[in-house]
XYZ file of N, CA and C in Angstrom:
426
model
N 0.503 -1.328 -0.030
C -0.043 -0.196 0.016
C 0.374 1.060 0.215
N 0.251 1.938 -0.454
C 1.036 3.292 -0.975
C 1.667 4.502 0.402
N 2.660 4.762 1.091
C 2.948 5.378 2.537
C 1.872 6.799 2.525
N 2.295 6.875 1.991
C 0.772 8.632 2.305
C -0.630 7.637 2.109
N -1.010 6.588 1.657
C -2.876 5.861 2.164
C -1.947 5.413 3.232
N -1.815 4.551 3.667
C -1.031 3.904 5.252
C -1.357 5.463 6.198
N -0.636 6.506 5.424
C -0.324 7.047 6.205
C -1.930 8.381 7.472
N -2.191 8.209 6.064
C -3.932 9.289 6.623
C -3.661 8.970 7.240
N -4.985 8.281 8.046
C -5.548 8.259 9.317
C -4.270 8.529 10.826
N -3.277 8.384 10.298
C -2.029 8.026 11.096
C -1.923 9.387 11.379
N -2.081 10.533 10.448
C -1.608 11.691 10.169
C -2.718 13.023 11.072
N -3.874 12.125 10.396
C -4.795 12.973 10.294
C -5.749 13.014 12.302
N -5.107 10.999 13.102
C -5.669 10.959 13.700
C -5.410 12.022 15.341
N -4.783 12.417 15.666
C -4.121 13.292 16.737
C -4.327 14.463 16.656
N -4.762 15.442 15.281
C -5.575 16.593 15.674
C -6.928 16.611 15.463
N -8.052 15.494 15.238
C -8.794 15.754 14.967
C -9.278 15.313 16.712
N -8.400 13.941 17.108
C -9.090 14.270 18.466
C -8.892 14.874 19.278
N -8.184 16.095 18.943
C -8.611 17.302 19.671
C -9.104 18.163 19.526
N -9.425 18.428 18.677
C -10.460 18.671 17.861
C -12.516 18.521 18.475
N -12.417 16.646 18.392
C -13.282 16.328 18.798
C -13.732 16.203 20.857
N -12.812 16.515 21.581
C -12.311 16.710 22.597
C -13.155 17.725 23.137
N -12.187 19.039 22.136
C -12.365 20.858 22.488
C -13.889 20.848 22.582
N -14.123 20.084 21.474
C -15.636 20.416 20.859
C -16.782 20.005 21.850
N -16.738 18.624 23.071
C -17.099 17.770 23.650
C -17.280 18.938 25.161
N -16.031 18.796 25.231
C -15.882 20.296 26.311
C -16.620 21.466 26.314
N -16.757 22.077 25.279
C -18.083 23.444 24.665
C -18.880 22.465 24.768
N -19.430 22.138 24.046
C -21.156 21.813 24.661
C -21.188 21.390 25.109
N -20.980 19.939 25.602
C -21.246 19.768 26.145
C -20.703 19.878 29.061
N -20.090 20.485 28.543
C -19.712 20.858 29.520
C -20.136 22.824 29.577
N -20.349 23.245 28.106
C -19.752 24.280 28.698
C -18.794 24.721 29.499
N -17.250 24.264 29.364
C -16.100 24.777 29.995
C -15.570 25.698 30.333
N -15.869 26.840 28.667
C -15.047 28.037 28.869
C -16.434 28.830 30.134
N -17.345 29.050 30.632
C -17.939 28.883 31.997
C -17.156 28.916 32.718
N -16.523 27.815 32.763
C -15.776 27.338 35.044
C -15.006 27.494 34.166
N -13.544 27.410 33.593
C -12.487 27.274 32.632
C -12.225 28.228 31.986
N -12.034 29.961 32.166
C -11.587 30.990 31.097
C -10.537 31.093 30.135
N -9.738 30.098 30.969
C -8.187 30.297 30.158
C -8.691 28.402 29.130
N -9.158 28.346 29.360
C -9.120 26.377 28.606
C -8.982 26.923 26.976
N -8.638 27.957 26.956
C -8.226 27.587 25.435
C -5.720 27.863 24.897
N -5.964 27.852 26.204
C -4.393 28.111 26.715
C -3.945 26.281 26.727
N -4.321 26.232 27.709
C -3.982 24.036 27.095
C -4.443 23.711 26.126
N -5.937 24.429 25.060
C -5.914 23.692 23.466
C -4.813 23.951 22.931
N -4.979 24.984 22.530
C -3.473 25.636 21.429
C -2.209 24.658 21.853
N -2.362 24.847 22.804
C -0.795 24.248 23.365
C -0.897 22.852 22.729
N -2.168 21.941 23.359
C -2.511 20.450 22.812
C -2.271 20.588 21.438
N -3.650 21.180 21.060
C -3.412 21.446 19.487
C -2.230 21.963 18.628
N -1.209 22.454 18.727
C 0.036 22.520 18.117
C 0.738 21.283 18.563
N 0.332 20.668 19.731
C 1.708 19.785 19.691
C 1.109 18.631 18.390
N -0.058 18.692 18.552
C -0.863 17.310 17.334
C -0.724 17.209 16.335
N -0.912 18.326 15.875
C -0.205 19.087 14.502
C 1.043 19.221 13.947
N 2.566 19.422 15.844
C 3.663 18.465 15.607
C 3.791 17.604 14.774
N 2.796 16.279 16.275
C 3.416 15.155 14.750
C 2.794 14.702 14.662
N 1.366 15.608 13.411
C 1.193 15.362 12.306
C 1.502 15.620 11.300
N 2.496 16.080 11.750
C 3.442 17.331 10.243
C 4.424 16.013 10.466
N 5.309 15.336 12.155
C 5.719 14.235 11.534
C 5.782 13.519 11.174
N 5.066 12.133 10.751
C 4.074 11.600 10.206
C 3.795 11.757 8.865
N 3.284 13.402 8.484
C 3.531 13.048 6.569
C 4.498 13.350 6.457
N 5.649 13.814 7.379
C 7.164 13.901 6.462
C 7.407 12.930 6.408
N 8.093 11.647 7.604
C 7.640 10.812 7.361
C 7.091 9.895 6.049
N 5.924 10.010 5.864
C 5.721 10.056 4.787
C 6.037 9.929 3.506
N 6.361 11.298 3.259
C 7.031 12.138 2.086
C 8.573 11.236 1.468
N 8.929 11.097 2.351
C 10.307 10.523 3.046
C 10.371 8.658 1.707
N 9.203 7.904 2.756
C 9.011 7.495 2.854
C 9.257 7.463 0.477
N 8.130 8.231 0.137
C 7.183 8.152 -1.327
C 8.702 8.592 -2.204
N 9.728 9.827 -1.132
C 10.902 10.024 -1.637
C 10.468 11.188 -2.387
N 8.972 12.331 -2.124
C 8.444 13.568 -2.417
C 8.977 14.591 -1.501
N 10.131 14.125 -0.537
C 10.408 15.417 -0.338
C 11.743 14.233 0.388
N 13.530 15.445 0.987
C 14.703 14.481 1.532
C 14.754 16.035 2.229
N 15.287 15.697 3.382
C 16.240 16.594 3.549
C 17.162 16.551 4.641
N 18.304 16.667 4.276
C 19.553 16.298 4.774
C 20.126 16.402 5.893
N 19.251 17.923 6.604
C 19.855 18.246 7.826
C 18.369 17.457 8.335
N 18.263 17.221 9.723
C 17.190 17.086 10.488
C 16.177 18.322 11.648
N 17.873 19.778 11.419
C 17.157 20.763 11.020
C 16.162 21.081 10.340
N 16.415 20.562 9.372
C 15.155 21.423 8.387
C 14.475 20.280 7.740
N 14.504 19.898 8.779
C 13.557 18.525 9.154
C 12.174 19.310 9.708
N 12.841 19.304 10.832
C 12.368 20.648 12.181
C 11.287 21.286 11.513
N 11.925 22.126 11.053
C 11.375 23.957 10.860
C 10.768 23.275 8.653
N 10.615 22.385 8.431
C 9.298 21.838 7.734
C 7.897 22.001 8.307
N 7.711 21.244 9.609
C 7.440 20.992 10.731
C 6.698 21.705 11.233
N 7.011 22.296 11.698
C 7.509 23.798 12.532
C 6.041 25.035 10.888
N 6.861 24.560 10.130
C 6.045 25.690 9.764
C 4.800 25.543 8.665
N 5.063 23.836 7.958
C 3.468 23.361 8.182
C 2.520 24.107 9.485
N 3.241 23.761 10.434
C 1.704 24.486 11.735
C 1.495 25.796 11.479
N 2.550 26.388 11.143
C 2.043 27.703 11.308
C 1.620 28.450 10.357
N 1.558 27.958 8.814
C 0.169 27.823 8.744
C -1.086 27.536 9.284
N -1.152 26.206 9.363
C -2.800 25.781 9.399
C -2.459 26.717 11.007
N -2.333 26.862 12.414
C -2.510 27.867 13.543
C -2.989 29.455 12.689
N -2.121 30.042 11.306
C -2.492 31.061 11.352
C -4.011 31.212 11.094
N -4.839 29.902 9.607
C -5.476 29.969 9.660
C -6.569 29.428 10.334
N -6.189 28.804 11.866
C -7.335 28.404 12.253
C -7.915 30.106 12.859
N -7.214 30.662 13.657
C -6.967 32.402 14.217
C -8.106 33.221 13.360
N -7.761 32.919 11.150
C -8.980 34.115 10.826
C -10.167 32.518 10.856
N -10.273 31.613 11.084
C -11.284 30.670 11.178
C -12.372 30.897 12.773
N -11.309 31.800 13.490
C -11.523 31.833 14.800
C -12.433 33.508 15.099
N -12.202 34.201 13.978
C -11.749 35.753 13.038
C -13.391 35.876 12.701
N -13.502 34.505 11.441
C -14.952 34.647 11.009
C -16.545 33.511 12.111
N -15.625 32.965 12.350
C -16.704 32.548 13.182
C -17.490 33.650 14.399
N -16.558 34.673 14.322
C -16.811 36.067 14.997
C -17.948 36.651 15.088
N -17.549 37.007 13.670
C -18.063 38.055 12.925
C -19.113 38.013 12.270
N -19.251 36.156 12.146
C -20.364 35.583 10.982
C -22.030 35.246 12.220
N -20.857 35.051 13.912
C -22.400 34.371 14.901
C -22.310 34.597 15.476
N -20.709 36.766 15.765
C -21.234 37.142 17.368
C -20.917 36.389 17.859
N -19.589 35.884 17.779
C -18.923 34.848 19.133
C -17.756 35.521 19.140
N -17.697 35.421 20.787
C -16.121 35.633 20.695
C -15.403 35.055 21.531
N -14.753 34.340 19.655
C -13.472 33.657 20.773
C -11.582 34.447 20.485
N -11.622 36.511 19.664
C -11.089 36.516 19.487
C -11.109 37.914 20.666
N -10.238 37.865 21.502
C -10.395 38.528 22.789
C -8.885 40.552 21.973
N -8.357 40.459 20.747
C -7.882 41.301 20.085
C -6.306 40.128 19.552
N -5.824 41.357 19.885
C -4.542 41.516 19.014
C -3.887 40.118 20.067
N -2.884 40.987 21.125
C -2.475 40.500 21.724
C -2.873 38.280 21.984
N -3.936 38.066 21.719
C -4.853 37.244 22.772
C -4.483 36.744 21.453
N -4.272 36.666 19.971
C -4.487 36.069 18.885
C -2.611 35.256 18.452
N -1.433 35.973 19.056
C -0.440 37.056 18.897
C 0.148 35.411 20.267
N -0.604 35.312 21.592
C -0.697 34.543 21.396
C -1.007 32.482 21.494
N -1.659 32.922 21.328
C -2.358 32.134 21.192
C -1.732 31.076 19.691
N -1.016 31.791 18.787
C 0.226 31.175 17.807
C 1.191 31.470 18.200
N 1.669 31.518 18.685
C 2.719 31.594 19.962
C 1.836 30.920 20.048
N 1.897 29.679 21.715
C 1.084 28.862 22.365
C 1.057 26.880 21.221
N -0.186 27.562 20.406
C 0.530 26.039 19.109
C 1.955 26.143 18.970
N 2.953 27.013 18.286
C 4.579 26.744 17.587
C 5.352 26.145 18.987
N 4.824 26.114 20.076
C 5.703 25.802 21.154
C 4.857 24.524 21.257
N 4.095 24.082 21.161
C 3.186 22.852 21.218
C 3.905 21.933 20.756
N 4.002 22.842 19.217
C 4.271 21.892 17.697
C 5.622 21.622 17.968
N 6.069 22.653 18.255
C 8.051 22.507 18.018
C 8.746 21.709 19.589
N 7.476 21.028 20.300
C 8.547 20.341 21.170
C 7.643 19.267 21.061
N 6.002 19.208 20.476
C 6.513 17.842 20.304
C 7.095 16.872 18.487
N 7.623 17.866 17.946
C 8.302 17.886 16.448
C 9.797 16.921 17.068
N 10.369 18.594 17.964
C 11.520 18.286 17.627
C 11.991 16.973 19.159
N 10.408 16.467 20.015
C 10.588 14.326 20.483
C 10.842 13.871 19.235
N 9.860 13.942 18.676
C 9.367 12.368 18.006
C 10.803 12.843 16.336
N 11.295 13.357 16.485
C 12.368 13.782 15.441
C 13.413 13.704 16.532
N 13.790 13.477 17.569
C 15.242 12.966 18.133
C 14.353 11.873 18.574
N 14.019 11.364 18.444
C 13.124 9.608 18.955
C 13.463 9.068 17.737
N 13.025 9.103 16.062
C 13.897 8.759 14.870
C 14.374 8.647 15.360
N 15.228 9.624 15.071
C 16.964 10.141 14.459
C 17.924 9.009 16.198
N 17.492 8.564 16.890
C 18.404 7.982 17.328
C 17.728 6.489 17.404
N 16.766 6.248 16.729
C 16.101 5.143 16.317
C 17.372 4.565 14.992
N 16.865 5.684 14.123
C 18.221 5.597 12.445
C 19.938 5.308 13.299
N 19.948 6.092 14.796
C 21.866 5.787 14.492
C 21.883 4.200 14.991
N 20.748 3.898 16.362
C 20.758 2.117 15.929
C 20.946 1.564 15.402
N 19.959 1.568 14.550
C 19.610 0.319 13.504
C 21.026 0.444 12.387
N 21.712 1.901 12.471
C 23.204 2.286 11.318
C 24.512 1.311 11.812
């Protein structure tokens, strides 16, 4: 089976689980009423899940020889860049929800930048952990 197809579920699963958890917390438990800063761990966790997904995607692309990075730092930057784009799109999504449905996701530019920082921090930690683990596994096999 093609590595990209086989990896599809693995790539999508972490962020989908975080999204479902967040949605359930909001819909069934009205979590922001009880924990106003619930978005802080969610942005960290969302970033970490996207970082893990980025590493899984990079691994599949590398197996298929569609992407080859000679240095591990470039792999890290690839994953971080991918997550940065997704995080910006997510913040646009929140902004549009605010405008269209009069919600109050966006609390200002400072909050948006903080959210982006949290997401990238989570992504960086997850990507670094998985890439270092992968590097150690590769060096043991050599």
